[in-house]
Every structure is written in structure tokens, then in C-alpha cells.
PDB file of C-alpha atoms in Angstrom:
ATOM      1  CA  MET S   1      30.041   2.255  22.533  1.00  0.00           C
ATOM      2  CA  ARG S   2      29.259   1.219  18.933  1.00  0.00           C
ATOM      3  CA  ALA S   3      29.782  -2.467  19.861  1.00  0.00           C
ATOM      4  CA  SER S   4      27.259  -2.083  22.665  1.00  0.00           C
ATOM      5  CA  LEU S   5      24.832  -0.290  20.362  1.00  0.00           C
ATOM      6  CA  SER S   6      25.303  -3.018  17.777  1.00  0.00           C
ATOM      7  CA  ASN S   7      24.130  -5.644  20.256  1.00  0.00           C
ATOM      8  CA  ILE S   8      21.183  -3.499  21.256  1.00  0.00           C
ATOM      9  CA  ALA S   9      20.383  -2.895  17.596  1.00  0.00           C
ATOM     10  CA  ARG S  10      20.220  -6.597  16.879  1.00  0.00           C
ATOM     11  CA  ASN S  11      17.851  -7.094  19.820  1.00  0.00           C
ATOM     12  CA  SER S  12      15.750  -4.146  18.672  1.00  0.00           C
ATOM     13  CA  ALA S  13      14.959  -5.510  15.216  1.00  0.00           C
ATOM     14  CA  ALA S  14      11.593  -6.802  16.321  1.00  0.00           C
ATOM     15  CA  LEU S  15      10.799  -3.449  17.980  1.00  0.00           C
ATOM     16  CA  ALA S  16      11.485  -1.567  14.766  1.00  0.00           C
ATOM     17  CA  LEU S  17       9.022  -3.828  12.979  1.00  0.00           C
ATOM     18  CA  ARG S  18       6.517  -4.082  15.811  1.00  0.00           C
ATOM     19  CA  THR S  19       3.641  -2.458  13.953  1.00  0.00           C
ATOM     20  CA  PRO S  20       3.685  -3.687  10.374  1.00  0.00           C
ATOM     21  CA  LEU S  21       1.455  -1.928   7.911  1.00  0.00           C
ATOM     22  CA  ARG S  22      -0.966  -4.215   6.161  1.00  0.00           C
ATOM     23  CA  THR S  23      -4.247  -4.099   4.394  1.00  0.00           C
ATOM     24  CA  SER S  24      -7.312  -5.036   6.396  1.00  0.00           C
ATOM     25  CA  THR S  25      -8.767  -7.328   3.755  1.00  0.00           C
ATOM     26  CA  PRO S  26      -7.150 -10.778   3.393  1.00  0.00           C
ATOM     27  CA  LEU S  27      -5.928 -11.570  -0.096  1.00  0.00           C
ATOM     28  CA  SER S  28      -8.272 -14.557  -0.211  1.00  0.00           C
ATOM     29  CA  THR S  29     -11.211 -12.165  -0.446  1.00  0.00           C
ATOM     30  CA  CYS S  30      -9.814 -10.378  -3.503  1.00  0.00           C
ATOM     31  CA  ALA S  31     -11.519 -12.709  -5.955  1.00  0.00           C
ATOM     32  CA  ARG S  32     -14.992 -12.649  -4.427  1.00  0.00           C
ATOM     33  CA  THR S  33     -17.847 -12.015  -6.780  1.00  0.00           C
ATOM     34  CA  PHE S  34     -20.023  -8.976  -6.227  1.00  0.00           C
ATOM     35  CA  THR S  35     -23.313  -8.991  -8.078  1.00  0.00           C
ATOM     36  CA  THR S  36     -23.753  -5.709  -9.854  1.00  0.00           C
ATOM     37  CA  THR S  37     -27.454  -5.408 -10.179  1.00  0.00           C
ATOM     38  CA  THR S  38     -26.622  -2.801  -7.525  1.00  0.00           C
ATOM     39  CA  THR S  39     -24.678  -0.792 -10.060  1.00  0.00           C
ATOM     40  CA  ARG S  40     -27.712  -0.432 -12.280  1.00  0.00           C
ATOM     41  CA  ALA S  41     -29.544   1.183  -9.388  1.00  0.00           C
ATOM     42  CA  ILE S  42     -26.713   3.507  -8.392  1.00  0.00           C
ATOM     43  CA  SER S  43     -26.329   5.171 -11.768  1.00  0.00           C
ATOM     44  CA  THR S  44     -27.357   8.792 -11.731  1.00  0.00           C
ATOM     45  CA  THR S  45     -29.188  10.924 -14.242  1.00  0.00           C
ATOM     46  CA  THR S  46     -26.016  12.896 -14.861  1.00  0.00           C
ATOM     47  CA  PRO S  47     -24.383  11.745 -18.122  1.00  0.00           C
ATOM     48  CA  ARG S  48     -21.063   9.990 -17.630  1.00  0.00           C
ATOM     49  CA  ARG S  49     -18.087  11.870 -19.012  1.00  0.00           C
ATOM     50  CA  HIS S  50     -16.014   9.919 -21.498  1.00  0.00           C
ATOM     51  CA  ASP S  51     -13.031   9.900 -19.131  1.00  0.00           C
ATOM     52  CA  GLU S  52     -14.929   8.678 -16.081  1.00  0.00           C
ATOM     53  CA  PRO S  53     -14.409   5.055 -15.018  1.00  0.00           C
ATOM     54  CA  LYS S  54     -17.434   2.911 -15.774  1.00  0.00           C
ATOM     55  CA  ILE S  55     -19.054   0.693 -13.176  1.00  0.00           C
ATOM     56  CA  THR S  56     -19.861  -2.416 -15.134  1.00  0.00           C
ATOM     57  CA  SER S  57     -23.437  -3.686 -15.386  1.00  0.00           C
ATOM     58  CA  ARG S  58     -22.468  -7.253 -16.175  1.00  0.00           C
ATOM     59  CA  GLU S  59     -23.907  -9.994 -14.017  1.00  0.00           C
ATOM     60  CA  THR S  60     -20.771 -10.108 -11.885  1.00  0.00           C
ATOM     61  CA  LEU S  61     -17.846  -7.846 -11.104  1.00  0.00           C
ATOM     62  CA  LEU S  62     -14.733  -9.888 -10.483  1.00  0.00           C
ATOM     63  CA  PRO S  63     -11.601  -7.752 -10.118  1.00  0.00           C
ATOM     64  CA  GLN S  64      -8.621 -10.057  -9.773  1.00  0.00           C
ATOM     65  CA  THR S  65      -6.345  -7.466  -8.140  1.00  0.00           C
ATOM     66  CA  HIS S  66      -6.596  -3.984  -6.668  1.00  0.00           C
ATOM     67  CA  TYR S  67      -5.224  -2.617  -9.931  1.00  0.00           C
ATOM     68  CA  ASP S  68      -8.274  -3.862 -11.845  1.00  0.00           C
ATOM     69  CA  PHE S  69     -10.579  -1.323 -10.209  1.00  0.00           C
ATOM     70  CA  PHE S  70      -8.842   1.611 -11.888  1.00  0.00           C
ATOM     71  CA  PRO S  71      -9.267   1.981 -15.684  1.00  0.00           C
ATOM     72  CA  SER S  72      -5.916   3.663 -16.291  1.00  0.00           C
ATOM     73  CA  PHE S  73      -4.030   0.888 -14.529  1.00  0.00           C
ATOM     74  CA  GLY S  74      -5.605  -2.571 -14.774  1.00  0.00           C
ATOM     75  CA  PRO S  75      -3.742  -5.911 -14.938  1.00  0.00           C
ATOM     76  CA  ASP S  76      -0.969  -4.559 -17.163  1.00  0.00           C
ATOM     77  CA  ALA S  77       0.021  -2.082 -14.443  1.00  0.00           C
ATOM     78  CA  LEU S  78       0.987  -4.870 -12.056  1.00  0.00           C
ATOM     79  CA  PRO S  79       4.788  -5.307 -11.893  1.00  0.00           C
ATOM     80  CA  PRO S  80       6.808  -6.561 -13.665  1.00  0.00           C
ATOM     81  CA  LYS S  81       4.558  -5.579 -16.602  1.00  0.00           C
ATOM     82  CA  GLY S  82       4.051  -2.099 -15.208  1.00  0.00           C
ATOM     83  CA  PRO S  83       6.189   0.160 -13.008  1.00  0.00           C
ATOM     84  CA  PHE S  84       6.066  -0.055  -9.226  1.00  0.00           C
ATOM     85  CA  THR S  85       5.657   3.734  -8.966  1.00  0.00           C
ATOM     86  CA  LEU S  86       2.168   4.967  -9.816  1.00  0.00           C
ATOM     87  CA  ASP S  87       0.709   8.306 -10.878  1.00  0.00           C
ATOM     88  CA  LEU S  88      -0.938   9.073  -7.526  1.00  0.00           C
ATOM     89  CA  SER S  89      -2.861  12.077  -8.850  1.00  0.00           C
ATOM     90  CA  LEU S  90      -4.463   9.939 -11.549  1.00  0.00           C
ATOM     91  CA  LEU S  91      -5.108   7.138  -9.065  1.00  0.00           C
ATOM     92  CA  ARG S  92      -6.904   9.505  -6.690  1.00  0.00           C
ATOM     93  CA  ARG S  93      -8.961  11.060  -9.484  1.00  0.00           C
ATOM     94  CA  GLU S  94     -10.208   7.669 -10.637  1.00  0.00           C
ATOM     95  CA  PHE S  95     -10.835   6.596  -7.043  1.00  0.00           C
ATOM     96  CA  LEU S  96     -13.075   9.617  -6.428  1.00  0.00           C
ATOM     97  CA  GLN S  97     -14.944   9.000  -9.680  1.00  0.00           C
ATOM     98  CA  LEU S  98     -15.490   5.347  -8.794  1.00  0.00           C
ATOM     99  CA  GLN S  99     -16.731   6.179  -5.319  1.00  0.00           C
ATOM    100  CA  ALA S 100     -19.106   8.796  -6.695  1.00  0.00           C
ATOM    101  CA  LYS S 101     -20.675   6.146  -8.926  1.00  0.00           C
ATOM    102  CA  ALA S 102     -20.634   3.329  -6.367  1.00  0.00           C
ATOM    103  CA  HIS S 103     -21.720   5.246  -3.257  1.00  0.00           C
ATOM    104  CA  PRO S 104     -24.073   3.083  -1.132  1.00  0.00           C
ATOM    105  CA  ASP S 105     -26.458   6.008  -0.616  1.00  0.00           C
ATOM    106  CA  LEU S 106     -27.325   5.814  -4.307  1.00  0.00           C
ATOM    107  CA  ALA S 107     -28.383   2.172  -4.090  1.00  0.00           C
ATOM    108  CA  PRO S 108     -31.918   0.986  -3.236  1.00  0.00           C
ATOM    109  CA  GLN S 109     -32.370  -0.347   0.291  1.00  0.00           C
ATOM    110  CA  GLU S 110     -32.329  -4.003  -0.736  1.00  0.00           C
ATOM    111  CA  LYS S 111     -28.996  -3.535  -2.496  1.00  0.00           C
ATOM    112  CA  LYS S 112     -27.210  -1.414   0.111  1.00  0.00           C
ATOM    113  CA  ARG S 113     -25.156  -4.247   1.582  1.00  0.00           C
ATOM    114  CA  GLN S 114     -23.823  -5.176  -1.834  1.00  0.00           C
ATOM    115  CA  ALA S 115     -23.087  -1.536  -2.611  1.00  0.00           C
ATOM    116  CA  GLU S 116     -21.316  -1.121   0.741  1.00  0.00           C
ATOM    117  CA  ALA S 117     -19.179  -4.180   0.020  1.00  0.00           C
ATOM    118  CA  LEU S 118     -18.184  -2.818  -3.380  1.00  0.00           C
ATOM    119  CA  SER S 119     -17.440   0.617  -1.927  1.00  0.00           C
ATOM    120  CA  ALA S 120     -15.303  -0.954   0.806  1.00  0.00           C
ATOM    121  CA  ARG S 121     -13.302  -2.896  -1.763  1.00  0.00           C
ATOM    122  CA  ILE S 122     -12.677   0.236  -3.812  1.00  0.00           C
ATOM    123  CA  ASN S 123     -11.510   2.006  -0.647  1.00  0.00           C
ATOM    124  CA  GLU S 124      -9.219  -0.883   0.236  1.00  0.00           C
ATOM    125  CA  ALA S 125      -7.731  -0.972  -3.257  1.00  0.00           C
ATOM    126  CA  TYR S 126      -7.001   2.764  -3.186  1.00  0.00           C
ATOM    127  CA  LYS S 127      -5.580   2.694   0.347  1.00  0.00           C
ATOM    128  CA  THR S 128      -3.197  -0.085  -0.656  1.00  0.00           C
ATOM    129  CA  LEU S 129      -2.007   1.282  -3.980  1.00  0.00           C
ATOM    130  CA  GLN S 130      -1.448   4.870  -2.863  1.00  0.00           C
ATOM    131  CA  ASN S 131       0.979   3.808  -0.102  1.00  0.00           C
ATOM    132  CA  PRO S 132       4.361   2.489  -1.334  1.00  0.00           C
ATOM    133  CA  LEU S 133       4.864   0.083   1.577  1.00  0.00           C
ATOM    134  CA  LEU S 134       1.340  -1.336   1.414  1.00  0.00           C
ATOM    135  CA  ARG S 135       1.682  -1.573  -2.365  1.00  0.00           C
ATOM    136  CA  ALA S 136       4.979  -3.464  -2.116  1.00  0.00           C
ATOM    137  CA  GLN S 137       3.581  -5.814   0.518  1.00  0.00           C
ATOM    138  CA  TYR S 138       0.490  -6.415  -1.601  1.00  0.00           C
ATOM    139  CA  ILE S 139       2.481  -7.238  -4.745  1.00  0.00           C
ATOM    140  CA  LEU S 140       4.659  -9.613  -2.731  1.00  0.00           C
ATOM    141  CA  GLU S 141       1.565 -11.221  -1.227  1.00  0.00           C
ATOM    142  CA  LEU S 142       0.222 -11.841  -4.721  1.00  0.00           C
ATOM    143  CA  ARG S 143       3.442 -13.793  -5.292  1.00  0.00           C
ATOM    144  CA  GLY S 144       2.985 -15.812  -2.097  1.00  0.00           C
ATOM    145  CA  ILE S 145       5.361 -13.772   0.087  1.00  0.00           C
ATOM    146  CA  ASP S 146       3.759 -12.462   3.295  1.00  0.00           C
ATOM    147  CA  VAL S 147       5.858  -9.548   4.513  1.00  0.00           C
ATOM    148  CA  ALA S 148       2.973  -7.709   6.190  1.00  0.00           C
ATOM    149  CA  GLY S 149       2.034 -10.606   8.461  1.00  0.00           C
ATOM    150  CA  ASP S 150       5.585 -11.707   9.250  1.00  0.00           C
ATOM    151  CA  GLU S 151       6.595  -9.656  12.277  1.00  0.00           C
ATOM    152  CA  THR S 152       9.868 -11.586  12.528  1.00  0.00           C
ATOM    153  CA  ALA S 153      11.011 -10.458   9.081  1.00  0.00           C
ATOM    154  CA  LYS S 154      14.185  -8.457   9.507  1.00  0.00           C
ATOM    155  CA  VAL S 155      17.255  -7.316   7.651  1.00  0.00           C
ATOM    156  CA  GLU S 156      20.542  -8.951   8.624  1.00  0.00           C
ATOM    157  CA  ASP S 157      22.440  -5.704   8.241  1.00  0.00           C
ATOM    158  CA  PRO S 158      24.166  -4.486  11.443  1.00  0.00           C
ATOM    159  CA  GLU S 159      24.883  -1.051   9.966  1.00  0.00           C
ATOM    160  CA  LEU S 160      21.222  -0.541   9.077  1.00  0.00           C
ATOM    161  CA  LEU S 161      20.097  -1.664  12.530  1.00  0.00           C
ATOM    162  CA  MET S 162      22.648   0.650  14.113  1.00  0.00           C
ATOM    163  CA  GLU S 163      21.363   3.546  11.998  1.00  0.00           C
ATOM    164  CA  VAL S 164      17.779   2.790  13.020  1.00  0.00           C
ATOM    165  CA  LEU S 165      18.704   2.664  16.710  1.00  0.00           C
ATOM    166  CA  GLU S 166      20.727   5.878  16.578  1.00  0.00           C
ATOM    167  CA  THR S 167      17.889   7.624  14.742  1.00  0.00           C
ATOM    168  CA  ARG S 168      15.465   6.578  17.471  1.00  0.00           C
ATOM    169  CA  GLU S 169      17.829   7.930  20.132  1.00  0.00           C
ATOM    170  CA  VAL S 170      18.049  11.301  18.368  1.00  0.00           C
ATOM    171  CA  ILE S 171      14.249  11.460  18.165  1.00  0.00           C
ATOM    172  CA  GLU S 172      13.898  10.724  21.881  1.00  0.00           C
ATOM    173  CA  GLU S 173      16.479  13.338  22.834  1.00  0.00           C
ATOM    174  CA  ALA S 174      15.229  16.096  20.523  1.00  0.00           C
ATOM    175  CA  ALA S 175      14.039  19.136  22.446  1.00  0.00           C
ATOM    176  CA  SER S 176      12.066  20.774  19.631  1.00  0.00           C
ATOM    177  CA  GLU S 177      10.471  20.238  16.244  1.00  0.00           C
ATOM    178  CA  GLU S 178      13.246  22.325  14.705  1.00  0.00           C
ATOM    179  CA  GLU S 179      15.805  19.747  15.810  1.00  0.00           C
ATOM    180  CA  LEU S 180      13.779  16.989  14.194  1.00  0.00           C
ATOM    181  CA  GLN S 181      13.360  18.689  10.827  1.00  0.00           C
ATOM    182  CA  PRO S 182      16.772  17.696   9.360  1.00  0.00           C
ATOM    183  CA  LEU S 183      16.199  14.126  10.509  1.00  0.00           C
ATOM    184  CA  ARG S 184      12.720  14.145   8.989  1.00  0.00           C
ATOM    185  CA  GLU S 185      14.152  15.275   5.649  1.00  0.00           C
ATOM    186  CA  LEU S 186      16.841  12.594   5.842  1.00  0.00           C
ATOM    187  CA  ASN S 187      14.234   9.931   6.514  1.00  0.00           C
ATOM    188  CA  GLU S 188      12.172  11.089   3.535  1.00  0.00           C
ATOM    189  CA  ARG S 189      15.264  10.588   1.368  1.00  0.00           C
ATOM    190  CA  ARG S 190      15.735   7.118   2.838  1.00  0.00           C
ATOM    191  CA  ILE S 191      12.134   6.239   1.993  1.00  0.00           C
ATOM    192  CA  ALA S 192      12.548   7.595  -1.536  1.00  0.00           C
ATOM    193  CA  GLY S 193      15.711   5.532  -1.909  1.00  0.00           C
ATOM    194  CA  SER S 194      13.907   2.374  -0.831  1.00  0.00           C
ATOM    195  CA  VAL S 195      11.106   3.072  -3.297  1.00  0.00           C
ATOM    196  CA  GLY S 196      13.730   3.375  -6.045  1.00  0.00           C
ATOM    197  CA  VAL S 197      15.240   0.026  -5.094  1.00  0.00           C
ATOM    198  CA  LEU S 198      11.777  -1.555  -5.078  1.00  0.00           C
ATOM    199  CA  GLU S 199      11.142  -0.114  -8.536  1.00  0.00           C
ATOM    200  CA  GLU S 200      14.193  -1.921  -9.904  1.00  0.00           C
ATOM    201  CA  ALA S 201      13.520  -5.134  -7.990  1.00  0.00           C
ATOM    202  CA  PHE S 202       9.958  -5.444  -9.270  1.00  0.00           C
ATOM    203  CA  LYS S 203      11.014  -4.425 -12.784  1.00  0.00           C
ATOM    204  CA  ASN S 204      13.502  -7.306 -12.778  1.00  0.00           C
ATOM    205  CA  ASP S 205      10.986  -9.635 -11.127  1.00  0.00           C
ATOM    206  CA  ASP S 206      13.449 -10.120  -8.270  1.00  0.00           C
ATOM    207  CA  MET S 207      11.145 -11.021  -5.399  1.00  0.00           C
ATOM    208  CA  ASP S 208      13.975 -11.739  -2.949  1.00  0.00           C
ATOM    209  CA  ALA S 209      15.392  -8.240  -3.392  1.00  0.00           C
ATOM    210  CA  ALA S 210      11.894  -6.743  -3.244  1.00  0.00           C
ATOM    211  CA  LYS S 211      11.131  -8.549   0.012  1.00  0.00           C
ATOM    212  CA  GLU S 212      14.382  -7.388   1.612  1.00  0.00           C
ATOM    213  CA  GLU S 213      13.811  -3.781   0.541  1.00  0.00           C
ATOM    214  CA  ALA S 214      10.179  -3.839   1.693  1.00  0.00           C
ATOM    215  CA  VAL S 215      11.414  -4.795   5.167  1.00  0.00           C
ATOM    216  CA  LYS S 216      13.928  -1.919   5.064  1.00  0.00           C
ATOM    217  CA  LEU S 217      11.195   0.475   3.988  1.00  0.00           C
ATOM    218  CA  ARG S 218       9.109  -0.691   6.922  1.00  0.00           C
ATOM    219  CA  TYR S 219      11.964   0.227   9.277  1.00  0.00           C
ATOM    220  CA  TRP S 220      12.092   3.790   7.957  1.00  0.00           C
ATOM    221  CA  ILE S 221       8.334   4.279   7.922  1.00  0.00           C
ATOM    222  CA  ASN S 222       8.042   2.911  11.463  1.00  0.00           C
ATOM    223  CA  ILE S 223      10.687   5.337  12.731  1.00  0.00           C
ATOM    224  CA  GLY S 224       7.769   7.634  13.520  1.00  0.00           C
ATOM    225  CA  ILE S 225       9.289  11.066  12.956  1.00  0.00           C
TER     226      ILE S 225
END
């Protein structure tokens, strides 16, 4: 039975990775220049608190990575300089502050398209960094490794593939949410374990290990419990 499942598991690798998570904005757009005459118009009469992120009023705003949007992170937060794991509460707080300052409704009509573009980029940066899989894929993409777009990427680990297949079978056969709860908790531990491995891989600047673990993480996230 396990030999048969092993063969099925190997053939099911593509299915487990069928819907890769990826950001909607190509990396090539990350270095576009956004004129920020818009930002002068979107400032409000409310004084800015000292801890609020500042929307620059320089001639151009040129964030090199998603990290650069957020004052508490910036270029030094990008692994291996910074940790893979982020303070998500702080990230969300700064995201909300940025969006409050850069909201397109605060811009004059002639600057709305520029303001919308900036707002969309802030949204994209937050969406990517707050999700561990998207974050891992993004960091790898910055290093020239496209995990998100490579649907054929798989792990040559029969035991892992067997575990994925058996998990899917249990999900399909479950008669109630109560039966799924232990499996859901197990999968959360698997995801946490993968995040821990990614932390070490990026810390050591080991892109091969990071790529392999990102693919594993994609398996567990795509389980769909």
C-alpha cells in the first residue's frame, strides 16, 4: 500500500504546488520612480507624530525593496543582515500609518494616478512581507531565484510527498470540522517548523537551503485545511 502511495505521491508533486503564491507586481517594477509632488498635496493639517513614518517630499521616491517602505525595517532588515522573521504588529502599524498619509483621496485630481500607484506599492509591500511564504519567495527573487513562478519546483523527498498525500486523503475523508482540528494544529506546527528552517537558511545566506524549504512551506500552505 505504501509503495503504491509512494508512486502516487511522486506523480502528485505538481498538484501539491499547483497554485503557487506570488506577488502580483513583477520584481522589475520595484525600482520605478514615483514623483512625490503628490505627497506634498496629501499631507494633512494634523501634525505628524514623531513615531509616524514620513512620506518623503524629495523629487523622487525610489524604494529599492519592499522593506524600504517601512521606517523600522529598511535595507538593513533584509536577510542576511536582518532576521527572516518580522515583528508583524509593528509592520502593520507602520503600514496603516503610511496608507493614512498616502491615501489617493487626499491627493488633488491631477495627482491621483501617482498617489494610487504609490498606495498600490505600499499595499504590495505589506502583503508580501506579512506572509512568510511570499516573503521567502520575494527574498529569493531578489537573489535571482524564482520559486513563485516555477510550478515545477518540487522536493525530492518521498517521505514528505507521502505525508502530503496522506494528509490530503485524511482531509477528503473527514466527516466534520472536529476531525480536522488535530490535523490543522499539526499543519500549523509544520509551517512554523519551515519558518524556523528558513530563518536559519537566510541567516547563513544559504540560498539553496532556503529555496528547498520555501518549496516545502508551499506544500504545507497549499494543503488547504
